[in-house]
Structure formats: structure tokens, C-alpha cells
């Protein structure tokens, strides 16, 4: 629906509501005078009832959910109340003009109910009108479906852009078979025929086989085969402590005491740190043993 059609629809609604309010004006004004209202109160009474109906209608168009249901109930309640007052005004001829106070119905309980209804409508307008206005002012409209569709479209577009910008993987190189030569293989002469040739005749040089150029083919990257099993590994030679000590003695024979460290021995002998410390202590003890014996002999002398 275009904007012009919406404007005409709203204008027609305002016109219908205004004419209906004018028709209901006399009935509600006369009922207000009958229940004891003065001229000013009787003049404002129709605005209390029909005005709240208009307010409830606007709130129904704005609110959603439970608040909208509440606004519809207020609109329906005041519509029924206005209908009852107009019906009583048309049923009782003495109410026309509203010049004096009188009963709205001959049956006393019905009269009490009608008087209670007519007098409670202004108080109800204050309560329900304030509540509806507060609900409208605190109402936050939910995001429209068009915005959600725009967000989804943008997300999809971004995702497609990412897919398009991602470089395609290069195809795996295919190994081409080596081209077979169409030339026949060179004939190999037996050794007897070569030896039987005279010395003064030069030997015939073998004909060179032409080799065709073949395009280099890049092999595919080798895949990891996982952990090598123990059975396929080369066993390491295991040296005994005596062999390690003998090898350390030969390696550190010309070393000074400052160079005789566990780390240096470990690197030279290629053993573990624990064995390096053990060899260091043993070699230091062996080097210190001759010094200890010489000092003991000097003391005995």
C-alpha cells in the first residue's frame, strides 16, 4: 500500500470516529446530568469515555504481546460501557435533555448497576489511561525482519567473499613416464672380434646415442610415514663401564684438571650426563691418587 492510500485510510478512520463521538455525545451528557453532574462535568463526560477508547486504540497499534492484549481489553470494556449508556439513553425517554435527576431503570438492582457503571467510568479512565501511556512510553520496538535479513545477507556475502579470496590449492604434480627412445640399442661386438683386428687399423669409435631432453618433473612432497618401528631401527652399540672408562682415559690423557669436566667428557665420549659425571669423578680420583701416595712417603721419610 502506497503512502497516499494510507493517508486516505487514516483520514477516513478519523472522520468515522469523530461522527460516532458526536452521536454518542448527547446520550453520555444526559446520563451524566441524570447521575448528578453539573453542566461542566456533563460537557466533559463524553471525552472521558470515548477519549479513552481512542487512546486504547492508539496503544493497540503501538504495543505488542501482553501489553497489546491489555490495551484491547480496555478498548473492549469501554466500548461495551459506552454502548450500555447509549442503550439506556434511548430506552428511557425521560433522560432526553437531562434536566433532572432520575432513576436509570425501574428495577432497583439494575438502577444501582447503571449508576455504578456511569460513575466509575471517569475513575477507570484515569487509571487505565495512565497505565496505557506508561506502557507506550516504555515500549521498545523489536528489530524488524528486514534488518535481520540484511544482517544475514551481509554475513553470507562476507562468507562468500572470503571463499572467493582464498587461493585455490595447486594441483599435485603428476609424474610422467620417461619417454622411450625409438632408436635401436647399439650393438655390442664380441671381444674376439675386437682382439682379431690388426694393430695398425684404428678401432671404430662407438656411435653416440642421441639423448632427447625430458622436462623435469617435480616430485610430490613425501608424506610422513609415522614412527619407525623398533625392529627397523639400527641398534646402538652398548658400551660397558670399563669400555667407557678406557675411552675416557685415552681422550683426556693430555687434558688439564681444569678441562676435566663432566660436560666435556660427555661430549668427547658421547655418553649421557650421568656417565659423564661418573667418569669425571673416577678420572679425578685416579689423578689424585699418585699425589696422595707421594705425600704419604714424604711424611714417612
Short mmCIF file of C-alpha atoms in Angstrom, two decimals, residues 21-231:
data_model
loop_
_atom_site.label_atom_id
_atom_site.label_comp_id
_atom_site.label_asym_id
_atom_site.label_seq_id
_atom_site.Cartn_x
_atom_site.Cartn_y
_atom_site.Cartn_z
CA UNK A 21 -18.32 10.62 19.02
CA UNK A 22 -20.80 13.32 18.07
CA UNK A 23 -23.69 10.81 18.01
CA UNK A 24 -22.71 9.45 21.40
CA UNK A 25 -22.28 12.93 22.83
CA UNK A 26 -25.89 13.64 23.72
CA UNK A 27 -26.50 10.26 25.38
CA UNK A 28 -23.47 10.43 27.66
CA UNK A 29 -24.05 14.10 28.51
CA UNK A 30 -27.68 13.40 29.51
CA UNK A 31 -26.66 10.35 31.57
CA UNK A 32 -24.05 12.46 33.38
CA UNK A 33 -26.67 15.08 34.29
CA UNK A 34 -29.03 12.36 35.48
CA UNK A 35 -26.49 10.92 37.96
CA UNK A 36 -25.86 14.40 39.45
CA UNK A 37 -23.10 16.01 37.35
CA UNK A 38 -23.21 19.74 36.73
CA UNK A 39 -23.12 21.37 33.30
CA UNK A 40 -19.29 21.47 33.05
CA UNK A 41 -18.88 17.88 34.20
CA UNK A 42 -21.65 16.72 31.87
CA UNK A 43 -19.90 18.54 28.99
CA UNK A 44 -16.57 16.80 29.68
CA UNK A 45 -18.04 13.38 30.44
CA UNK A 46 -18.10 12.15 26.80
CA UNK A 47 -14.38 12.95 26.47
CA UNK A 48 -13.69 10.69 29.45
CA UNK A 49 -15.32 7.61 27.93
CA UNK A 50 -14.81 7.97 24.19
CA UNK A 51 -11.45 9.69 24.63
CA UNK A 52 -10.08 6.68 26.50
CA UNK A 53 -11.37 4.45 23.72
CA UNK A 54 -9.31 6.43 21.19
CA UNK A 55 -6.26 6.26 23.46
CA UNK A 56 -6.64 2.48 23.83
CA UNK A 57 -6.91 2.15 20.05
CA UNK A 58 -3.62 4.01 19.52
CA UNK A 59 -1.91 1.91 22.21
CA UNK A 60 -3.14 -1.25 20.49
CA UNK A 61 -1.37 -0.19 17.30
CA UNK A 62 1.91 0.51 19.12
CA UNK A 63 2.19 -2.19 21.80
CA UNK A 64 2.94 -5.88 21.30
CA UNK A 65 2.45 -9.07 23.29
CA UNK A 66 0.72 -8.90 26.67
CA UNK A 67 0.59 -5.09 26.63
CA UNK A 68 -1.33 -5.17 23.36
CA UNK A 69 -3.78 -7.68 24.85
CA UNK A 70 -4.31 -5.39 27.84
CA UNK A 71 -4.98 -2.40 25.55
CA UNK A 72 -7.52 -4.45 23.57
CA UNK A 73 -9.32 -5.42 26.78
CA UNK A 74 -9.54 -1.76 27.88
CA UNK A 75 -10.83 -0.80 24.43
CA UNK A 76 -13.44 -3.57 24.51
CA UNK A 77 -14.56 -2.74 28.07
CA UNK A 78 -15.11 0.95 27.45
CA UNK A 79 -16.80 0.19 24.13
CA UNK A 80 -19.31 -2.03 25.94
CA UNK A 81 -19.82 0.62 28.66
CA UNK A 82 -20.49 3.32 26.05
CA UNK A 83 -22.90 1.01 24.28
CA UNK A 84 -24.83 0.34 27.52
CA UNK A 85 -25.15 4.06 28.32
CA UNK A 86 -26.36 4.84 24.79
CA UNK A 87 -28.82 1.95 25.01
CA UNK A 88 -30.24 3.18 28.33
CA UNK A 89 -30.49 6.74 26.96
CA UNK A 90 -32.52 5.52 24.02
CA UNK A 91 -34.66 3.19 26.18
CA UNK A 92 -35.70 5.81 28.76
CA UNK A 93 -37.39 8.87 27.18
CA UNK A 94 -37.13 10.84 30.41
CA UNK A 95 -33.34 11.08 30.01
CA UNK A 96 -33.60 13.14 26.86
CA UNK A 97 -32.46 16.62 27.71
CA UNK A 98 -31.16 15.57 31.16
CA UNK A 99 -32.97 18.28 33.01
CA UNK A 100 -33.45 16.47 36.32
CA UNK A 101 -32.03 13.61 38.32
CA UNK A 102 -33.98 10.37 37.94
CA UNK A 103 -33.58 6.60 38.01
CA UNK A 104 -31.98 4.95 35.01
CA UNK A 105 -34.12 1.79 35.43
CA UNK A 106 -37.37 0.88 37.20
CA UNK A 107 -35.83 -2.19 38.85
CA UNK A 108 -33.68 -1.05 41.77
CA UNK A 109 -30.72 -3.52 41.29
CA UNK A 110 -30.50 -2.57 37.62
CA UNK A 111 -30.53 1.11 38.54
CA UNK A 112 -27.73 0.58 41.04
CA UNK A 113 -25.61 -1.21 38.46
CA UNK A 114 -26.14 1.50 35.85
CA UNK A 115 -25.32 4.28 38.30
CA UNK A 116 -22.17 2.40 39.40
CA UNK A 117 -21.15 1.96 35.79
CA UNK A 118 -21.69 5.62 34.88
CA UNK A 119 -19.86 6.94 37.93
CA UNK A 120 -16.91 4.51 37.71
CA UNK A 121 -16.03 5.29 34.09
CA UNK A 122 -14.17 8.57 34.89
CA UNK A 123 -12.11 6.89 37.62
CA UNK A 124 -11.34 3.99 35.31
CA UNK A 125 -10.24 6.40 32.59
CA UNK A 126 -7.65 7.92 34.93
CA UNK A 127 -6.26 4.50 35.92
CA UNK A 128 -6.27 2.75 32.54
CA UNK A 129 -5.24 5.86 30.62
CA UNK A 130 -2.17 6.40 32.81
CA UNK A 131 -1.20 2.72 32.52
CA UNK A 132 -1.51 2.71 28.73
CA UNK A 133 0.53 5.89 28.34
CA UNK A 134 3.28 4.46 30.57
CA UNK A 135 3.35 1.24 28.56
CA UNK A 136 3.60 3.16 25.28
CA UNK A 137 6.42 5.39 26.56
CA UNK A 138 8.45 2.42 27.88
CA UNK A 139 7.84 0.26 24.83
CA UNK A 140 10.90 -0.73 22.79
CA UNK A 141 10.08 -2.00 19.31
CA UNK A 142 11.64 -5.32 18.35
CA UNK A 143 14.06 -5.35 15.40
CA UNK A 144 12.22 -5.75 12.14
CA UNK A 145 12.54 -8.77 9.91
CA UNK A 146 14.10 -6.69 7.15
CA UNK A 147 17.02 -5.79 9.41
CA UNK A 148 17.56 -9.47 10.27
CA UNK A 149 17.50 -10.37 6.59
CA UNK A 150 20.00 -7.60 5.83
CA UNK A 151 22.34 -8.90 8.57
CA UNK A 152 22.06 -12.46 7.24
CA UNK A 153 22.66 -11.27 3.69
CA UNK A 154 25.73 -9.29 4.78
CA UNK A 155 27.10 -12.28 6.68
CA UNK A 156 26.53 -14.56 3.72
CA UNK A 157 28.12 -12.04 1.40
CA UNK A 158 31.16 -11.74 3.64
CA UNK A 159 31.45 -15.51 3.80
CA UNK A 160 31.27 -15.81 0.01
CA UNK A 161 33.87 -13.08 -0.36
CA UNK A 162 36.18 -14.99 1.95
CA UNK A 163 35.71 -18.14 -0.10
CA UNK A 164 36.42 -16.26 -3.30
CA UNK A 165 39.53 -14.53 -1.92
CA UNK A 166 41.00 -17.79 -0.61
CA UNK A 167 43.65 -19.04 -3.09
CA UNK A 168 42.92 -22.38 -4.66
CA UNK A 169 45.39 -25.14 -3.80
CA UNK A 170 47.81 -26.06 -6.54
CA UNK A 171 47.18 -29.44 -8.16
CA UNK A 172 49.56 -32.18 -7.15
CA UNK A 173 52.25 -32.75 -9.74
CA UNK A 174 51.83 -35.89 -11.78
CA UNK A 175 54.84 -37.99 -12.53
CA UNK A 176 55.17 -38.54 -16.26
CA UNK A 177 56.71 -41.78 -17.53
CA UNK A 178 60.11 -41.43 -19.11
CA UNK A 179 59.82 -41.32 -22.90
CA UNK A 180 61.06 -44.44 -24.62
CA UNK A 181 63.69 -43.93 -27.27
CA UNK A 182 62.71 -45.01 -30.77
CA UNK A 183 66.34 -45.64 -31.79
CA UNK A 184 67.55 -49.25 -31.57
CA UNK A 185 70.12 -50.01 -28.86
CA UNK A 186 73.76 -50.04 -30.03
CA UNK A 187 75.10 -53.45 -30.97
CA UNK A 188 77.87 -54.78 -28.74
CA UNK A 189 80.63 -56.54 -30.60
CA UNK A 190 82.17 -59.69 -29.04
CA UNK A 191 85.64 -59.47 -27.53
CA UNK A 192 87.05 -61.93 -30.02
CA UNK A 193 86.33 -59.69 -32.94
CA UNK A 194 87.96 -56.72 -31.22
CA UNK A 195 91.17 -58.64 -30.50
CA UNK A 196 91.37 -60.03 -34.03
CA UNK A 197 91.63 -56.56 -35.59
CA UNK A 198 95.13 -55.55 -36.83
CA UNK A 199 97.07 -53.12 -34.69
CA UNK A 200 97.67 -50.65 -37.50
CA UNK A 201 93.92 -50.16 -38.09
CA UNK A 202 92.29 -47.76 -35.65
CA UNK A 203 89.32 -49.08 -33.73
CA UNK A 204 85.98 -47.75 -34.82
CA UNK A 205 84.51 -45.42 -32.22
CA UNK A 206 81.14 -46.31 -30.88
CA UNK A 207 78.34 -44.25 -32.22
CA UNK A 208 76.84 -41.82 -29.69
CA UNK A 209 73.18 -42.40 -28.99
CA UNK A 210 71.28 -39.11 -29.15
CA UNK A 211 69.54 -38.29 -25.87
CA UNK A 212 66.32 -36.34 -26.03
CA UNK A 213 65.62 -33.60 -23.50
CA UNK A 214 62.97 -34.54 -20.97
CA UNK A 215 61.07 -31.95 -18.97
CA UNK A 216 61.90 -32.03 -15.30
CA UNK A 217 59.03 -33.36 -13.25
CA UNK A 218 58.68 -32.12 -9.71
CA UNK A 219 58.00 -34.98 -7.40
CA UNK A 220 55.20 -34.69 -4.91
CA UNK A 221 56.20 -33.93 -1.30
CA UNK A 222 56.87 -37.04 0.67
CA UNK A 223 54.30 -37.82 3.27
CA UNK A 224 55.16 -38.57 6.85
CA UNK A 225 55.10 -42.30 7.46
CA UNK A 226 54.83 -42.08 11.23
CA UNK A 227 57.12 -43.53 13.84
CA UNK A 228 59.72 -46.05 12.70
CA UNK A 229 59.18 -49.42 14.44
CA UNK A 230 61.83 -50.70 16.79
CA UNK A 231 62.59 -53.68 14.57
#
